[in-house]
mmCIF file of C-alpha atoms and ligand atoms in Angstrom:
data_model
loop_
_atom_site.group_PDB
_atom_site.id
_atom_site.type_symbol
_atom_site.label_atom_id
_atom_site.label_comp_id
_atom_site.label_asym_id
_atom_site.label_seq_id
_atom_site.Cartn_x
_atom_site.Cartn_y
_atom_site.Cartn_z
ATOM 1 C CA MET O 472 -32.080 5.694 -31.119
ATOM 2 C CA ALA O 473 -28.624 4.503 -32.108
ATOM 3 C CA ARG O 474 -26.118 5.248 -29.337
ATOM 4 C CA ASN O 475 -22.780 6.232 -30.776
ATOM 5 C CA PRO O 476 -20.253 5.988 -27.934
ATOM 6 C CA SER O 477 -18.282 8.985 -29.180
ATOM 7 C CA ILE O 478 -21.421 11.099 -29.152
ATOM 8 C CA VAL O 479 -22.225 9.952 -25.616
ATOM 9 C CA ARG O 480 -18.683 10.931 -24.612
ATOM 10 C CA ALA O 481 -19.049 14.386 -26.205
ATOM 11 C CA VAL O 482 -22.275 15.081 -24.318
ATOM 12 C CA MET O 483 -21.155 13.462 -21.066
ATOM 13 C CA PRO O 484 -17.384 13.948 -20.969
ATOM 14 C CA ASN O 485 -17.025 12.113 -17.661
ATOM 15 C CA ALA O 486 -19.033 9.026 -18.593
ATOM 16 C CA HIS O 487 -16.013 6.783 -18.260
ATOM 17 C CA PHE O 488 -13.462 5.670 -15.734
ATOM 18 C CA PRO O 489 -12.643 6.935 -13.207
ATOM 19 C CA THR O 490 -15.870 8.910 -12.881
ATOM 20 C CA THR O 491 -17.838 5.935 -13.892
ATOM 21 C CA ARG O 492 -17.185 2.842 -11.782
ATOM 22 C CA MET O 493 -19.495 -0.069 -12.555
ATOM 23 C CA ARG O 494 -18.452 -1.809 -9.346
ATOM 24 C CA ARG O 495 -20.032 0.912 -7.202
ATOM 25 C CA ASN O 496 -23.538 -0.454 -7.591
ATOM 26 C CA ARG O 497 -22.335 -3.961 -6.910
ATOM 27 C CA ARG O 498 -20.581 -3.227 -3.638
ATOM 28 C CA THR O 499 -23.277 -4.156 -1.134
ATOM 29 C CA PRO O 500 -25.976 -6.874 -0.977
ATOM 30 C CA TRP O 501 -28.730 -4.269 -0.708
ATOM 31 C CA SER O 502 -27.503 -2.380 -3.715
ATOM 32 C CA ARG O 503 -27.208 -5.554 -5.783
ATOM 33 C CA ARG O 504 -30.767 -6.344 -4.861
ATOM 34 C CA LEU O 505 -31.879 -2.830 -5.767
ATOM 35 C CA ILE O 506 -30.365 -2.917 -9.251
ATOM 36 C CA ALA O 507 -31.398 -6.454 -10.115
ATOM 37 C CA GLU O 508 -33.065 -6.457 -13.553
ATOM 38 C CA ASN O 509 -34.731 -9.809 -13.086
ATOM 39 C CA THR O 510 -36.201 -11.757 -10.188
ATOM 40 C CA LEU O 511 -37.124 -15.311 -9.563
ATOM 41 C CA SER O 512 -40.107 -16.341 -7.531
ATOM 42 C CA ALA O 513 -42.091 -19.541 -6.911
ATOM 43 C CA ALA O 514 -44.766 -18.044 -9.204
ATOM 44 C CA ASP O 515 -42.363 -18.526 -12.113
ATOM 45 C CA PHE O 516 -42.363 -22.308 -11.777
ATOM 46 C CA ILE O 517 -44.260 -25.274 -13.216
ATOM 47 C CA TRP O 518 -43.347 -28.492 -11.371
ATOM 48 C CA PRO O 519 -43.454 -31.741 -13.297
ATOM 49 C CA ILE O 520 -44.590 -34.801 -11.337
ATOM 50 C CA PHE O 521 -44.381 -38.426 -12.645
ATOM 51 C CA VAL O 522 -47.301 -40.552 -11.593
ATOM 52 C CA VAL O 523 -47.481 -44.393 -11.200
ATOM 53 C CA GLU O 524 -50.307 -46.835 -10.368
ATOM 54 C CA GLY O 525 -50.707 -47.961 -6.768
ATOM 55 C CA ALA O 526 -50.969 -46.447 -3.339
ATOM 56 C CA ARG O 527 -48.268 -44.987 -0.999
ATOM 57 C CA LYS O 528 -45.815 -45.776 -3.666
ATOM 58 C CA ARG O 529 -42.595 -43.872 -4.510
ATOM 59 C CA VAL O 530 -40.303 -45.235 -7.173
ATOM 60 C CA PRO O 531 -36.972 -43.412 -7.686
ATOM 61 C CA VAL O 532 -35.995 -42.483 -11.237
ATOM 62 C CA SER O 533 -32.414 -43.739 -11.442
ATOM 63 C CA SER O 534 -31.214 -41.210 -13.989
ATOM 64 C CA MET O 535 -32.825 -38.262 -12.142
ATOM 65 C CA PRO O 536 -31.475 -37.906 -8.597
ATOM 66 C CA ASN O 537 -34.169 -36.889 -6.053
ATOM 67 C CA VAL O 538 -37.000 -37.371 -8.566
ATOM 68 C CA GLU O 539 -39.555 -40.105 -7.895
ATOM 69 C CA ARG O 540 -42.601 -41.480 -9.549
ATOM 70 C CA LEU O 541 -45.496 -41.031 -7.145
ATOM 71 C CA SER O 542 -48.773 -42.909 -6.790
ATOM 72 C CA VAL O 543 -51.827 -40.699 -7.007
ATOM 73 C CA ASP O 544 -52.331 -40.348 -3.258
ATOM 74 C CA LEU O 545 -48.725 -39.091 -2.888
ATOM 75 C CA ALA O 546 -49.061 -36.894 -5.971
ATOM 76 C CA VAL O 547 -51.965 -35.183 -4.222
ATOM 77 C CA MET O 548 -49.717 -34.519 -1.200
ATOM 78 C CA ALA O 549 -46.951 -33.214 -3.463
ATOM 79 C CA ALA O 550 -49.449 -30.870 -5.131
ATOM 80 C CA GLU O 551 -50.493 -29.555 -1.680
ATOM 81 C CA ASP O 552 -46.878 -28.964 -0.918
ATOM 82 C CA ALA O 553 -46.310 -27.188 -4.163
ATOM 83 C CA ALA O 554 -49.354 -24.961 -3.619
ATOM 84 C CA SER O 555 -48.230 -24.068 -0.118
ATOM 85 C CA HIS O 556 -44.880 -22.982 -1.515
ATOM 86 C CA GLY O 557 -46.577 -20.737 -4.026
ATOM 87 C CA ILE O 558 -46.044 -22.848 -7.150
ATOM 88 C CA PRO O 559 -48.923 -22.005 -9.487
ATOM 89 C CA VAL O 560 -48.988 -25.084 -11.739
ATOM 90 C CA ILE O 561 -47.957 -28.741 -11.722
ATOM 91 C CA ALA O 562 -47.472 -30.842 -14.841
ATOM 92 C CA LEU O 563 -48.465 -34.537 -14.680
ATOM 93 C CA PHE O 564 -46.662 -37.333 -16.615
ATOM 94 C CA PRO O 565 -47.871 -40.877 -16.332
ATOM 95 C CA TYR O 566 -45.683 -43.961 -16.219
ATOM 96 C CA THR O 567 -47.892 -46.324 -18.190
ATOM 97 C CA ASP O 568 -47.820 -50.037 -17.478
ATOM 98 C CA PRO O 569 -46.235 -51.673 -20.517
ATOM 99 C CA ALA O 570 -49.258 -54.024 -20.686
ATOM 100 C CA LEU O 571 -51.441 -50.933 -21.439
ATOM 101 C CA ARG O 572 -49.263 -49.663 -24.295
ATOM 102 C CA SER O 573 -50.461 -50.508 -27.755
ATOM 103 C CA GLU O 574 -49.737 -49.775 -31.396
ATOM 104 C CA ASN O 575 -52.288 -46.940 -31.521
ATOM 105 C CA GLY O 576 -51.975 -45.767 -27.926
ATOM 106 C CA ASP O 577 -55.657 -46.333 -27.133
ATOM 107 C CA GLU O 578 -55.032 -45.936 -23.378
ATOM 108 C CA ALA O 579 -54.573 -42.200 -24.045
ATOM 109 C CA LEU O 580 -58.295 -41.933 -24.682
ATOM 110 C CA ASN O 581 -59.374 -43.848 -21.582
ATOM 111 C CA PRO O 582 -61.112 -41.376 -19.161
ATOM 112 C CA GLU O 583 -60.078 -43.664 -16.346
ATOM 113 C CA ASN O 584 -56.397 -43.713 -17.307
ATOM 114 C CA LEU O 585 -53.730 -42.924 -14.702
ATOM 115 C CA VAL O 586 -53.208 -39.306 -15.654
ATOM 116 C CA CYS O 587 -56.977 -38.560 -15.610
ATOM 117 C CA LYS O 588 -57.281 -40.224 -12.189
ATOM 118 C CA ALA O 589 -54.380 -38.027 -10.935
ATOM 119 C CA VAL O 590 -55.969 -34.880 -12.358
ATOM 120 C CA ARG O 591 -59.332 -35.605 -10.764
ATOM 121 C CA ALA O 592 -57.778 -36.401 -7.374
ATOM 122 C CA ILE O 593 -55.552 -33.322 -7.365
ATOM 123 C CA LYS O 594 -58.268 -30.909 -8.548
ATOM 124 C CA LYS O 595 -60.554 -32.268 -5.784
ATOM 125 C CA SER O 596 -58.058 -31.876 -2.921
ATOM 126 C CA VAL O 597 -55.967 -28.940 -4.158
ATOM 127 C CA PRO O 598 -58.345 -26.880 -6.378
ATOM 128 C CA GLN O 599 -56.191 -23.815 -6.046
ATOM 129 C CA ILE O 600 -53.287 -25.296 -8.078
ATOM 130 C CA GLY O 601 -53.309 -25.356 -11.851
ATOM 131 C CA VAL O 602 -52.784 -28.708 -13.557
ATOM 132 C CA LEU O 603 -51.105 -29.103 -16.921
ATOM 133 C CA CYS O 604 -51.126 -32.312 -19.051
ATOM 134 C CA ASP O 605 -49.030 -33.141 -22.033
ATOM 135 C CA VAL O 606 -50.869 -34.142 -25.223
ATOM 136 C CA ALA O 607 -48.897 -36.724 -27.202
ATOM 137 C CA LEU O 608 -49.247 -40.470 -27.600
ATOM 138 C CA ASP O 609 -45.804 -41.527 -26.528
ATOM 139 C CA PRO O 610 -46.604 -42.652 -22.953
ATOM 140 C CA TYR O 611 -49.197 -45.015 -24.494
ATOM 141 C CA THR O 612 -47.715 -46.375 -27.699
ATOM 142 C CA SER O 613 -45.812 -49.650 -27.847
ATOM 143 C CA HIS O 614 -43.330 -48.012 -30.306
ATOM 144 C CA GLY O 615 -42.766 -44.919 -28.124
ATOM 145 C CA HIS O 616 -43.642 -42.358 -30.773
ATOM 146 C CA ASP O 617 -45.862 -39.304 -30.214
ATOM 147 C CA GLY O 618 -48.135 -40.193 -33.164
ATOM 148 C CA LEU O 619 -49.566 -43.080 -35.154
ATOM 149 C CA LEU O 620 -46.972 -45.192 -36.921
ATOM 150 C CA ARG O 621 -47.926 -46.442 -40.381
ATOM 151 C CA ASP O 622 -45.409 -48.214 -42.684
ATOM 152 C CA GLY O 623 -42.506 -46.616 -40.839
ATOM 153 C CA GLU O 624 -43.975 -43.050 -40.968
ATOM 154 C CA ILE O 625 -45.625 -41.024 -38.261
ATOM 155 C CA VAL O 626 -48.870 -40.029 -39.956
ATOM 156 C CA ASN O 627 -50.007 -36.524 -39.201
ATOM 157 C CA ASP O 628 -53.674 -36.074 -39.896
ATOM 158 C CA ALA O 629 -54.878 -39.378 -38.460
ATOM 159 C CA THR O 630 -52.874 -38.581 -35.268
ATOM 160 C CA LEU O 631 -54.710 -35.217 -34.958
ATOM 161 C CA GLU O 632 -58.005 -36.923 -34.331
ATOM 162 C CA LEU O 633 -56.583 -38.941 -31.449
ATOM 163 C CA LEU O 634 -54.770 -35.905 -29.982
ATOM 164 C CA ALA O 635 -58.036 -33.906 -29.955
ATOM 165 C CA LYS O 636 -59.755 -36.805 -28.166
ATOM 166 C CA GLN O 637 -56.903 -37.149 -25.699
ATOM 167 C CA ALA O 638 -57.046 -33.432 -24.930
ATOM 168 C CA LEU O 639 -60.811 -33.652 -24.350
ATOM 169 C CA VAL O 640 -60.514 -36.594 -21.982
ATOM 170 C CA GLN O 641 -57.891 -34.735 -19.950
ATOM 171 C CA ALA O 642 -59.855 -31.451 -19.908
ATOM 172 C CA GLN O 643 -63.020 -33.324 -18.923
ATOM 173 C CA ALA O 644 -61.047 -34.802 -15.993
ATOM 174 C CA GLY O 645 -60.349 -31.234 -14.897
ATOM 175 C CA CYS O 646 -56.998 -30.432 -16.485
ATOM 176 C CA ASP O 647 -56.568 -26.649 -16.712
ATOM 177 C CA ILE O 648 -53.800 -26.369 -19.330
ATOM 178 C CA ILE O 649 -53.481 -28.648 -22.305
ATOM 179 C CA ALA O 650 -49.918 -28.769 -23.587
ATOM 180 C CA PRO O 651 -49.533 -30.445 -26.971
ATOM 181 C CA SER O 652 -46.005 -31.750 -27.125
ATOM 182 C CA ASP O 653 -46.379 -33.991 -30.189
ATOM 183 C CA MET O 654 -45.255 -31.541 -32.885
ATOM 184 C CA MET O 655 -47.880 -32.665 -35.394
ATOM 185 C CA ASP O 656 -48.942 -29.968 -37.857
ATOM 186 C CA GLY O 657 -52.328 -28.424 -37.080
ATOM 187 C CA ARG O 658 -52.749 -29.862 -33.623
ATOM 188 C CA VAL O 659 -53.383 -26.642 -31.762
ATOM 189 C CA GLY O 660 -56.281 -25.690 -34.029
ATOM 190 C CA VAL O 661 -57.882 -29.108 -33.877
ATOM 191 C CA ILE O 662 -57.572 -29.233 -30.082
ATOM 192 C CA ARG O 663 -58.950 -25.713 -29.648
ATOM 193 C CA GLN O 664 -62.049 -26.596 -31.798
ATOM 194 C CA ALA O 665 -62.573 -29.886 -29.903
ATOM 195 C CA LEU O 666 -62.463 -28.090 -26.508
ATOM 196 C CA ASP O 667 -64.752 -25.232 -27.626
ATOM 197 C CA ALA O 668 -67.270 -27.684 -29.080
ATOM 198 C CA LYS O 669 -67.591 -29.315 -25.626
ATOM 199 C CA ALA O 670 -67.994 -26.088 -23.616
ATOM 200 C CA LEU O 671 -64.379 -26.177 -22.534
ATOM 201 C CA SER O 672 -63.429 -22.807 -24.001
ATOM 202 C CA HIS O 673 -61.919 -21.817 -20.647
ATOM 203 C CA VAL O 674 -59.246 -24.460 -20.877
ATOM 204 C CA GLN O 675 -55.871 -22.991 -21.804
ATOM 205 C CA ILE O 676 -53.429 -24.275 -24.405
ATOM 206 C CA MET O 677 -49.692 -24.088 -23.833
ATOM 207 C CA ALA O 678 -48.197 -25.153 -27.132
ATOM 208 C CA TYR O 679 -44.796 -26.783 -27.237
ATOM 209 C CA SER O 680 -44.238 -24.729 -30.413
ATOM 210 C CA ALA O 681 -40.549 -25.159 -30.587
ATOM 211 C CA LYS O 682 -39.760 -28.655 -29.417
ATOM 212 C CA TYR O 683 -36.421 -29.900 -30.679
ATOM 213 C CA ALA O 684 -35.408 -33.479 -31.371
ATOM 214 C CA SER O 685 -33.049 -33.662 -28.380
ATOM 215 C CA GLY O 686 -30.742 -36.007 -26.624
ATOM 216 C CA PHE O 687 -31.526 -34.138 -23.413
ATOM 217 C CA TYR O 688 -34.840 -35.954 -23.035
ATOM 218 C CA GLY O 689 -33.060 -39.267 -22.224
ATOM 219 C CA PRO O 690 -33.764 -39.366 -18.427
ATOM 220 C CA PHE O 691 -37.437 -38.404 -18.986
ATOM 221 C CA ARG O 692 -37.921 -41.382 -21.304
ATOM 222 C CA ASP O 693 -36.558 -43.557 -18.452
ATOM 223 C CA ALA O 694 -38.952 -41.894 -16.022
ATOM 224 C CA VAL O 695 -42.024 -42.637 -18.149
ATOM 225 C CA GLY O 696 -40.690 -45.974 -19.365
ATOM 226 C CA SER O 697 -40.557 -45.195 -23.075
ATOM 227 C CA THR O 698 -36.752 -45.516 -23.571
ATOM 228 C CA SER O 699 -36.751 -49.176 -24.488
ATOM 229 C CA ALA O 700 -40.032 -48.836 -26.352
ATOM 230 C CA LEU O 701 -38.775 -46.104 -28.724
ATOM 231 C CA LYS O 702 -38.019 -47.369 -32.192
ATOM 232 C CA GLY O 703 -35.890 -44.932 -34.165
ATOM 233 C CA ASP O 704 -35.930 -41.265 -33.425
ATOM 234 C CA LYS O 705 -38.361 -38.347 -33.480
ATOM 235 C CA ARG O 706 -36.660 -36.199 -36.090
ATOM 236 C CA SER O 707 -39.476 -36.346 -38.650
ATOM 237 C CA TYR O 708 -41.629 -34.314 -36.314
ATOM 238 C CA GLN O 709 -39.467 -32.664 -33.655
ATOM 239 C CA MET O 710 -37.253 -29.776 -34.793
ATOM 240 C CA ASP O 711 -33.627 -29.853 -35.899
ATOM 241 C CA SER O 712 -31.293 -28.111 -33.451
ATOM 242 C CA ALA O 713 -29.738 -26.215 -36.403
ATOM 243 C CA ASN O 714 -32.850 -24.064 -36.853
ATOM 244 C CA GLY O 715 -34.047 -20.855 -35.248
ATOM 245 C CA ASP O 716 -36.249 -19.104 -37.825
ATOM 246 C CA GLU O 717 -38.274 -22.289 -38.105
ATOM 247 C CA ALA O 718 -39.158 -21.962 -34.398
ATOM 248 C CA LEU O 719 -40.638 -18.574 -35.081
ATOM 249 C CA ARG O 720 -42.810 -20.001 -37.851
ATOM 250 C CA GLU O 721 -43.944 -22.806 -35.531
ATOM 251 C CA ALA O 722 -44.865 -20.267 -32.825
ATOM 252 C CA GLU O 723 -46.671 -17.980 -35.311
ATOM 253 C CA LEU O 724 -48.805 -20.878 -36.555
ATOM 254 C CA ASP O 725 -49.646 -22.082 -33.024
ATOM 255 C CA ILE O 726 -50.674 -18.544 -31.977
ATOM 256 C CA ALA O 727 -52.874 -18.270 -35.083
ATOM 257 C CA GLU O 728 -54.440 -21.616 -34.233
ATOM 258 C CA GLY O 729 -55.338 -20.473 -30.693
ATOM 259 C CA ALA O 730 -52.361 -21.148 -28.393
ATOM 260 C CA ASP O 731 -52.551 -19.040 -25.220
ATOM 261 C CA MET O 732 -48.936 -19.660 -24.288
ATOM 262 C CA ILE O 733 -45.839 -20.860 -25.999
ATOM 263 C CA MET O 734 -43.233 -23.368 -24.721
ATOM 264 C CA VAL O 735 -39.670 -23.833 -25.885
ATOM 265 C CA LYS O 736 -37.998 -27.148 -25.176
ATOM 266 C CA PRO O 737 -35.231 -28.038 -24.168
ATOM 267 C CA GLY O 738 -34.391 -24.911 -22.182
ATOM 268 C CA MET O 739 -30.779 -23.868 -21.560
ATOM 269 C CA PRO O 740 -29.418 -24.915 -24.967
ATOM 270 C CA TYR O 741 -32.215 -22.963 -26.659
ATOM 271 C CA LEU O 742 -32.333 -19.640 -24.717
ATOM 272 C CA ASP O 743 -31.894 -17.781 -28.038
ATOM 273 C CA ILE O 744 -35.176 -19.265 -29.187
ATOM 274 C CA VAL O 745 -36.911 -18.203 -25.942
ATOM 275 C CA GLN O 746 -35.651 -14.663 -26.428
ATOM 276 C CA ARG O 747 -36.594 -14.436 -30.124
ATOM 277 C CA ILE O 748 -40.159 -15.805 -29.565
ATOM 278 C CA LYS O 749 -40.803 -13.498 -26.648
ATOM 279 C CA GLN O 750 -39.454 -10.475 -28.473
ATOM 280 C CA THR O 751 -41.283 -11.235 -31.717
ATOM 281 C CA PHE O 752 -44.759 -12.198 -30.459
ATOM 282 C CA ARG O 753 -44.989 -10.757 -26.984
ATOM 283 C CA VAL O 754 -47.068 -13.706 -25.838
ATOM 284 C CA PRO O 755 -46.634 -15.606 -22.508
ATOM 285 C CA THR O 756 -43.514 -17.634 -23.228
ATOM 286 C CA PHE O 757 -42.176 -20.526 -21.168
ATOM 287 C CA ALA O 758 -39.131 -22.768 -21.256
ATOM 288 C CA TYR O 759 -38.838 -26.398 -20.272
ATOM 289 C CA GLN O 760 -35.553 -27.108 -18.401
ATOM 290 C CA VAL O 761 -35.711 -30.773 -19.429
ATOM 291 C CA SER O 762 -34.666 -33.955 -17.689
ATOM 292 C CA GLY O 763 -31.145 -34.034 -19.138
ATOM 293 C CA GLU O 764 -30.438 -30.526 -18.081
ATOM 294 C CA TYR O 765 -31.565 -31.378 -14.572
ATOM 295 C CA SER O 766 -29.587 -34.543 -14.471
ATOM 296 C CA MET O 767 -26.390 -32.882 -15.680
ATOM 297 C CA ILE O 768 -26.573 -30.346 -12.920
ATOM 298 C CA MET O 769 -27.491 -32.925 -10.262
ATOM 299 C CA ALA O 770 -24.736 -35.299 -11.383
ATOM 300 C CA ALA O 771 -22.113 -32.548 -11.130
ATOM 301 C CA CYS O 772 -23.443 -31.531 -7.731
ATOM 302 C CA GLN O 773 -23.388 -35.079 -6.428
ATOM 303 C CA ASN O 774 -19.735 -35.333 -7.522
ATOM 304 C CA GLY O 775 -18.847 -32.120 -5.706
ATOM 305 C CA TRP O 776 -17.980 -30.518 -9.001
ATOM 306 C CA LEU O 777 -20.729 -27.818 -8.784
ATOM 307 C CA ASP O 778 -22.343 -26.240 -5.755
ATOM 308 C CA PRO O 779 -26.137 -26.655 -5.825
ATOM 309 C CA ASP O 780 -26.563 -23.589 -3.631
ATOM 310 C CA LYS O 781 -25.092 -21.577 -6.494
ATOM 311 C CA VAL O 782 -25.991 -23.192 -9.759
ATOM 312 C CA ILE O 783 -29.643 -24.191 -9.378
ATOM 313 C CA LEU O 784 -31.075 -20.658 -9.053
ATOM 314 C CA GLU O 785 -28.427 -19.344 -11.503
ATOM 315 C CA SER O 786 -29.641 -21.841 -14.126
ATOM 316 C CA LEU O 787 -33.202 -20.655 -13.598
ATOM 317 C CA MET O 788 -32.395 -16.932 -13.682
ATOM 318 C CA ALA O 789 -30.965 -17.465 -17.166
ATOM 319 C CA PHE O 790 -34.485 -18.155 -18.410
ATOM 320 C CA LYS O 791 -35.875 -14.957 -16.889
ATOM 321 C CA ARG O 792 -33.067 -12.915 -18.388
ATOM 322 C CA ALA O 793 -33.813 -14.409 -21.764
ATOM 323 C CA GLY O 794 -37.428 -13.214 -21.408
ATOM 324 C CA ALA O 795 -39.258 -16.322 -20.276
ATOM 325 C CA ASP O 796 -42.396 -15.737 -18.254
ATOM 326 C CA GLY O 797 -41.905 -19.001 -16.416
ATOM 327 C CA ILE O 798 -39.947 -22.241 -16.340
ATOM 328 C CA LEU O 799 -41.089 -25.838 -16.272
ATOM 329 C CA THR O 800 -38.400 -27.423 -14.160
ATOM 330 C CA TYR O 801 -37.682 -30.434 -11.998
ATOM 331 C CA PHE O 802 -35.980 -27.961 -9.592
ATOM 332 C CA ALA O 803 -39.302 -26.149 -8.970
ATOM 333 C CA MET O 804 -39.878 -27.339 -5.384
ATOM 334 C CA ASP O 805 -36.195 -27.187 -4.485
ATOM 335 C CA ALA O 806 -35.928 -23.675 -5.877
ATOM 336 C CA ALA O 807 -39.179 -22.512 -4.268
ATOM 337 C CA LYS O 808 -37.789 -23.700 -0.851
ATOM 338 C CA ARG O 809 -34.466 -21.946 -1.503
ATOM 339 C CA LEU O 810 -36.258 -18.692 -2.361
ATOM 340 C CA LYS O 811 -38.418 -18.943 0.733
ATOM 341 C CA THR O 812 -35.393 -19.296 3.024
ATOM 342 C CA MET O 813 -33.616 -16.459 1.268
ATOM 343 C CA GLY O 814 -36.658 -14.315 2.123
HETATM 344 C C1 PBG P 858 -43.371 -36.501 -24.715
HETATM 345 C C2 PBG P 858 -42.459 -35.640 -23.900
HETATM 346 C C3 PBG P 858 -41.058 -35.707 -23.802
HETATM 347 C C4 PBG P 858 -40.723 -34.823 -22.829
HETATM 348 C C5 PBG P 858 -41.852 -34.193 -22.384
HETATM 349 N N1 PBG P 858 -42.940 -34.667 -23.074
HETATM 350 C C6 PBG P 858 -40.104 -36.600 -24.479
HETATM 351 C C7 PBG P 858 -40.050 -36.780 -25.864
HETATM 352 O O1 PBG P 858 -40.546 -35.980 -26.656
HETATM 353 O O2 PBG P 858 -39.513 -37.793 -26.279
HETATM 354 C C8 PBG P 858 -39.341 -34.621 -22.362
HETATM 355 C C9 PBG P 858 -39.205 -33.867 -21.093
HETATM 356 C C10 PBG P 858 -37.887 -33.993 -20.317
HETATM 357 O O3 PBG P 858 -36.894 -34.458 -20.901
HETATM 358 O O4 PBG P 858 -37.874 -33.563 -19.192
HETATM 359 N N2 PBG P 858 -43.864 -35.988 -25.912
#
């Protein structure tokens, strides 16, 4: 019902200062906890991990302080650590050897590729954690695009066949959540059919429905080694930051095609999209606090301009307030540890 302030005042003549004092509820820590509308817990987080070939290998990502590419053995240990801190899901991103990148991204379909090896190793040692894999060709193409490049165009329908196969290979390796991040039209439906046809109907799909062509992906592309590879930009398939209604159409189509969960990406600059999708469709809705958002916060903290003890959890709470059911964030482990010590 519409709340007309003058009506409220007529019914409740004292509903204003000094009878009403908003600060009363904020006075003590226990009261602030009591009235909190939103909470953060480790169960809200998906932790992305970059994997690299080799053993006992850690390679720092220069544009992402405290983030490292890990060899599979160390990724397994990281997954154990994540599980013990209550993080429900990790997301795996491979750094592909440039020698394995090709025009058509064939390595994406190799059941023995790095990401599949990582999935198998993690599901064997840490079966209680969920594993999510991106579906898109960009870690594997020599041109750095998410789809097939023909005469200067990213071709949609021919790419779909490859994406369906890539999803199958990952699901057969044991991946629990397939996350198409390629923004081709029709990909969710094709992937759902391919999984169902191979008795993989239990595998979930988290669709990156609203994925914007964003400058905030810069550090990620360094981490997976696709920065120098990328020719041109991704604006013919990723969304324009000017658009909001279009994100609702994307989400609607993906839900109709069988998406179990929806992802919005990037995160903080697109909280309006998170809120609109959640309010419109009432489906599990997630946000990706992407590499550039992470690096901005970390860079400011390293300069002493921001206090990590204050801003990291504050940045994550913003997603919960906007209605997100969870957040894919490079801060996941850090935040889970902070929440644990706060009790
Ligand atoms: C690949 C992909 C990207 C990200 C996740 N999956 C980059 C891109 O689309 O170019 C970016 C994530 C981040 O910046 O943290 N399709």
